[in-house]
Amino acid sequence: MTRPNRQLSVNYYAKSCPQVERLIGSITSQQFKESPVSGPATIRLFFHDCFVEGCDASIIISSKQQGNKMLAEKDAPDNKDLREEGFESVRKAKAVVESKCPGVVSCADILAISARDYVHLAGGPYYQVKKGRWDGKISMASKVASNIPQANFTVDQLLKLFSSKGLTLEDLVVLSGAHTFGFAHCQNFVSRLYDYRGSKNPDPIIDPRLLRALRMSCPHYGGNADIVAPFDVTTPFVFDHAYYGNLEAKLGLLASDQALSLDPRTKPIVQALAKDKQKFFQAFAAAMEKMGSIGVKRGGKHGEKRKDCSMHML
């Protein structure tokens, strides 16, 4: 991993593409109106990008372009249900930016700025995005599984993964708050509903009303693989701090969400954020900046500026 932040700056494109944020904003605001799910889809895309090989848009590379040599990150099993809206949002923003500032702005920076835009459009904080990431030259599906948290992770497993990225216990709890909007497929939580950790019973912690509702959507076997449920049952499309209050009320969707309100190390952070929306917003903006500087690439042998975000420069 390269040293973070050394090279990122808010004004990175001040001379070369001063209107970059306005150009991207014209796309994100339109996409958000037409398809609100673009918000959580793009933030998840950014997270999955940064945790594998750093924030370098390696998640957007198409396997087709790499020939048969190597499956790209995008096609790893853990990335199969990343929604197309996230990729589409970056593709459209890139096209607009290229038309005004050709060859200047990286796909990695476009993804970071778009993620911020959607947080804000959905009611969350607006924060400055540091820029200067280059696009990565490597995208390998085989690197994904060991770097992405699973829905049944314990706090120990989550902490180990986040620490390996230079993120703290607090960063873990704060970034999990992105689950204040968006949806998960049944397969990510169905074991909690019927056979929690091999017990043949549901997870005893889950609120009985939520359990009933989720069981109606997600049968134990043979359900529709496309069915989703909201992470935040109270305000599923709004970026707020309700996620934390839900965890306190045993309304967390994933085992890895609910675990945060049970473990003595993370519980006090959950309680503090449940009480104070501004505190969450400030902490989230800071944690996004920190996550956004993981494994940043420069030009030269590790970095490129792609013309088409799905294709390496040849």
mmCIF file of N, CA, C and O in Angstrom, residues 169-210:
data_model
loop_
_atom_site.group_PDB
_atom_site.id
_atom_site.type_symbol
_atom_site.label_atom_id
_atom_site.label_comp_id
_atom_site.label_asym_id
_atom_site.label_seq_id
_atom_site.Cartn_x
_atom_site.Cartn_y
_atom_site.Cartn_z
ATOM 1 N N LEU A 169 -11.464 0.756 15.049
ATOM 2 C CA LEU A 169 -12.735 0.278 15.586
ATOM 3 C C LEU A 169 -13.853 1.291 15.318
ATOM 4 O O LEU A 169 -14.939 0.944 14.869
ATOM 5 N N GLU A 170 -13.561 2.553 15.578
ATOM 6 C CA GLU A 170 -14.586 3.585 15.344
ATOM 7 C C GLU A 170 -14.914 3.701 13.855
ATOM 8 O O GLU A 170 -16.081 3.845 13.478
ATOM 9 N N ASP A 171 -13.883 3.648 13.000
ATOM 10 C CA ASP A 171 -14.134 3.695 11.549
ATOM 11 C C ASP A 171 -15.075 2.571 11.130
ATOM 12 O O ASP A 171 -15.968 2.770 10.299
ATOM 13 N N LEU A 172 -14.874 1.391 11.697
ATOM 14 C CA LEU A 172 -15.726 0.238 11.378
ATOM 15 C C LEU A 172 -17.186 0.539 11.699
ATOM 16 O O LEU A 172 -18.071 0.328 10.860
ATOM 17 N N VAL A 173 -17.435 1.055 12.885
ATOM 18 C CA VAL A 173 -18.823 1.319 13.299
ATOM 19 C C VAL A 173 -19.427 2.460 12.462
ATOM 20 O O VAL A 173 -20.579 2.398 12.041
ATOM 21 N N VAL A 174 -18.613 3.477 12.190
ATOM 22 C CA VAL A 174 -19.098 4.646 11.452
ATOM 23 C C VAL A 174 -19.371 4.305 9.987
ATOM 24 O O VAL A 174 -20.413 4.673 9.429
ATOM 25 N N LEU A 175 -18.445 3.571 9.346
ATOM 26 C CA LEU A 175 -18.655 3.224 7.929
ATOM 27 C C LEU A 175 -19.798 2.222 7.768
ATOM 28 O O LEU A 175 -20.493 2.237 6.748
ATOM 29 N N SER A 176 -20.037 1.386 8.768
ATOM 30 C CA SER A 176 -21.196 0.479 8.710
ATOM 31 C C SER A 176 -22.489 1.273 8.649
ATOM 32 O O SER A 176 -23.510 0.782 8.151
ATOM 33 N N GLY A 177 -22.450 2.515 9.116
ATOM 34 C CA GLY A 177 -23.622 3.394 9.061
ATOM 35 C C GLY A 177 -24.076 3.716 7.652
ATOM 36 O O GLY A 177 -25.168 4.252 7.464
ATOM 37 N N ALA A 178 -23.268 3.372 6.646
ATOM 38 C CA ALA A 178 -23.725 3.503 5.257
ATOM 39 C C ALA A 178 -24.926 2.585 5.018
ATOM 40 O O ALA A 178 -25.676 2.775 4.058
ATOM 41 N N HIS A 179 -25.115 1.599 5.889
ATOM 42 C CA HIS A 179 -26.302 0.743 5.819
ATOM 43 C C HIS A 179 -27.546 1.471 6.324
ATOM 44 O O HIS A 179 -28.557 0.838 6.619
ATOM 45 N N THR A 180 -27.480 2.784 6.414
ATOM 46 C CA THR A 180 -28.672 3.574 6.709
ATOM 47 C C THR A 180 -29.571 3.658 5.480
ATOM 48 O O THR A 180 -30.703 4.098 5.559
ATOM 49 N N PHE A 181 -29.038 3.258 4.310
ATOM 50 C CA PHE A 181 -29.911 3.136 3.132
ATOM 51 C C PHE A 181 -29.408 1.981 2.268
ATOM 52 O O PHE A 181 -28.333 1.432 2.507
ATOM 53 N N GLY A 182 -30.240 1.574 1.313
ATOM 54 C CA GLY A 182 -29.871 0.439 0.477
ATOM 55 C C GLY A 182 -30.514 -0.861 0.958
ATOM 56 O O GLY A 182 -31.216 -0.892 1.974
ATOM 57 N N PHE A 183 -30.254 -1.919 0.213
ATOM 58 C CA PHE A 183 -30.962 -3.189 0.379
ATOM 59 C C PHE A 183 -29.984 -4.358 0.281
ATOM 60 O O PHE A 183 -28.936 -4.242 -0.340
ATOM 61 N N ALA A 184 -30.357 -5.480 0.900
ATOM 62 C CA ALA A 184 -29.539 -6.691 0.786
ATOM 63 C C ALA A 184 -30.405 -7.843 0.303
ATOM 64 O O ALA A 184 -31.597 -7.923 0.623
ATOM 65 N N HIS A 185 -29.801 -8.747 -0.480
ATOM 66 C CA HIS A 185 -30.511 -9.942 -0.937
ATOM 67 C C HIS A 185 -30.680 -10.941 0.205
ATOM 68 O O HIS A 185 -29.836 -11.016 1.106
ATOM 69 N N CYS A 186 -31.762 -11.717 0.117
ATOM 70 C CA CYS A 186 -32.089 -12.700 1.169
ATOM 71 C C CYS A 186 -30.901 -13.582 1.559
ATOM 72 O O CYS A 186 -30.710 -13.888 2.736
ATOM 73 N N GLN A 187 -30.100 -13.983 0.562
ATOM 74 C CA GLN A 187 -29.030 -14.942 0.871
ATOM 75 C C GLN A 187 -28.068 -14.402 1.937
ATOM 76 O O GLN A 187 -27.381 -15.162 2.606
ATOM 77 N N ASN A 188 -28.029 -13.072 2.102
ATOM 78 C CA ASN A 188 -27.103 -12.475 3.066
ATOM 79 C C ASN A 188 -27.573 -12.569 4.516
ATOM 80 O O ASN A 188 -26.788 -12.334 5.428
ATOM 81 N N PHE A 189 -28.867 -12.875 4.708
ATOM 82 C CA PHE A 189 -29.344 -12.946 6.094
ATOM 83 C C PHE A 189 -30.309 -14.108 6.351
ATOM 84 O O PHE A 189 -30.790 -14.274 7.463
ATOM 85 N N VAL A 190 -30.548 -14.944 5.339
ATOM 86 C CA VAL A 190 -31.563 -15.998 5.498
ATOM 87 C C VAL A 190 -31.216 -16.976 6.627
ATOM 88 O O VAL A 190 -32.098 -17.470 7.335
ATOM 89 N N SER A 191 -29.932 -17.215 6.851
ATOM 90 C CA SER A 191 -29.563 -18.155 7.931
ATOM 91 C C SER A 191 -29.963 -17.599 9.307
ATOM 92 O O SER A 191 -30.264 -18.368 10.218
ATOM 93 N N ARG A 192 -30.002 -16.275 9.445
ATOM 94 C CA ARG A 192 -30.452 -15.682 10.722
ATOM 95 C C ARG A 192 -31.931 -15.982 10.977
ATOM 96 O O ARG A 192 -32.385 -15.950 12.119
ATOM 97 N N LEU A 193 -32.681 -16.209 9.917
ATOM 98 C CA LEU A 193 -34.129 -16.357 10.045
ATOM 99 C C LEU A 193 -34.547 -17.790 10.386
ATOM 100 O O LEU A 193 -35.629 -18.004 10.925
ATOM 101 N N TYR A 194 -33.689 -18.756 10.038
ATOM 102 C CA TYR A 194 -34.099 -20.167 10.168
ATOM 103 C C TYR A 194 -33.088 -21.048 10.892
ATOM 104 O O TYR A 194 -33.462 -21.963 11.604
ATOM 105 N N ASP A 195 -31.802 -20.769 10.681
ATOM 106 C CA ASP A 195 -30.790 -21.702 11.175
ATOM 107 C C ASP A 195 -29.526 -20.929 11.536
ATOM 108 O O ASP A 195 -28.506 -21.000 10.859
ATOM 109 N N TYR A 196 -29.629 -20.162 12.629
ATOM 110 C CA TYR A 196 -28.542 -19.259 12.994
ATOM 111 C C TYR A 196 -27.344 -20.031 13.531
ATOM 112 O O TYR A 196 -27.464 -20.788 14.493
ATOM 113 N N ARG A 197 -26.223 -19.856 12.887
ATOM 114 C CA ARG A 197 -24.973 -20.517 13.277
ATOM 115 C C ARG A 197 -25.170 -22.000 13.596
ATOM 116 O O ARG A 197 -24.666 -22.528 14.594
ATOM 117 N N GLY A 198 -25.976 -22.655 12.736
ATOM 118 C CA GLY A 198 -26.152 -24.107 12.851
ATOM 119 C C GLY A 198 -27.079 -24.567 13.962
ATOM 120 O O GLY A 198 -27.149 -25.755 14.279
ATOM 121 N N SER A 199 -27.868 -23.632 14.552
ATOM 122 C CA SER A 199 -28.702 -23.987 15.719
ATOM 123 C C SER A 199 -30.055 -24.580 15.336
ATOM 124 O O SER A 199 -30.800 -25.031 16.188
ATOM 125 N N LYS A 200 -30.402 -24.542 14.047
ATOM 126 C CA LYS A 200 -31.732 -24.928 13.549
ATOM 127 C C LYS A 200 -32.838 -23.987 14.045
ATOM 128 O O LYS A 200 -34.031 -24.260 13.902
ATOM 129 N N ASN A 201 -32.454 -22.895 14.649
ATOM 130 C CA ASN A 201 -33.405 -21.894 15.138
ATOM 131 C C ASN A 201 -32.999 -20.517 14.628
ATOM 132 O O ASN A 201 -31.844 -20.306 14.263
ATOM 133 N N PRO A 202 -33.956 -19.551 14.641
ATOM 134 C CA PRO A 202 -33.571 -18.199 14.230
ATOM 135 C C PRO A 202 -32.623 -17.557 15.251
ATOM 136 O O PRO A 202 -32.523 -18.009 16.392
ATOM 137 N N ASP A 203 -31.963 -16.501 14.828
ATOM 138 C CA ASP A 203 -31.111 -15.717 15.724
ATOM 139 C C ASP A 203 -31.999 -15.189 16.854
ATOM 140 O O ASP A 203 -32.966 -14.465 16.606
ATOM 141 N N PRO A 204 -31.715 -15.554 18.114
ATOM 142 C CA PRO A 204 -32.608 -15.168 19.223
ATOM 143 C C PRO A 204 -32.685 -13.656 19.439
ATOM 144 O O PRO A 204 -33.632 -13.166 20.054
ATOM 145 N N ILE A 205 -31.721 -12.911 18.908
ATOM 146 C CA ILE A 205 -31.673 -11.475 19.190
ATOM 147 C C ILE A 205 -32.638 -10.679 18.301
ATOM 148 O O ILE A 205 -33.045 -9.578 18.633
ATOM 149 N N ILE A 206 -33.035 -11.237 17.170
ATOM 150 C CA ILE A 206 -33.794 -10.459 16.183
ATOM 151 C C ILE A 206 -35.218 -10.172 16.684
ATOM 152 O O ILE A 206 -35.866 -11.036 17.269
ATOM 153 N N ASP A 207 -35.672 -8.957 16.492
ATOM 154 C CA ASP A 207 -37.026 -8.565 16.907
ATOM 155 C C ASP A 207 -38.061 -9.481 16.236
ATOM 156 O O ASP A 207 -38.010 -9.687 15.020
ATOM 157 N N PRO A 208 -39.005 -10.046 17.010
ATOM 158 C CA PRO A 208 -39.942 -11.037 16.453
ATOM 159 C C PRO A 208 -40.793 -10.513 15.289
ATOM 160 O O PRO A 208 -41.100 -11.248 14.364
ATOM 161 N N ARG A 209 -41.134 -9.228 15.330
ATOM 162 C CA ARG A 209 -41.932 -8.681 14.216
ATOM 163 C C ARG A 209 -41.097 -8.608 12.939
ATOM 164 O O ARG A 209 -41.585 -8.901 11.853
ATOM 165 N N LEU A 210 -39.850 -8.200 13.098
ATOM 166 C CA LEU A 210 -38.953 -8.143 11.940
ATOM 167 C C LEU A 210 -38.733 -9.562 11.404
ATOM 168 O O LEU A 210 -38.752 -9.787 10.189
#
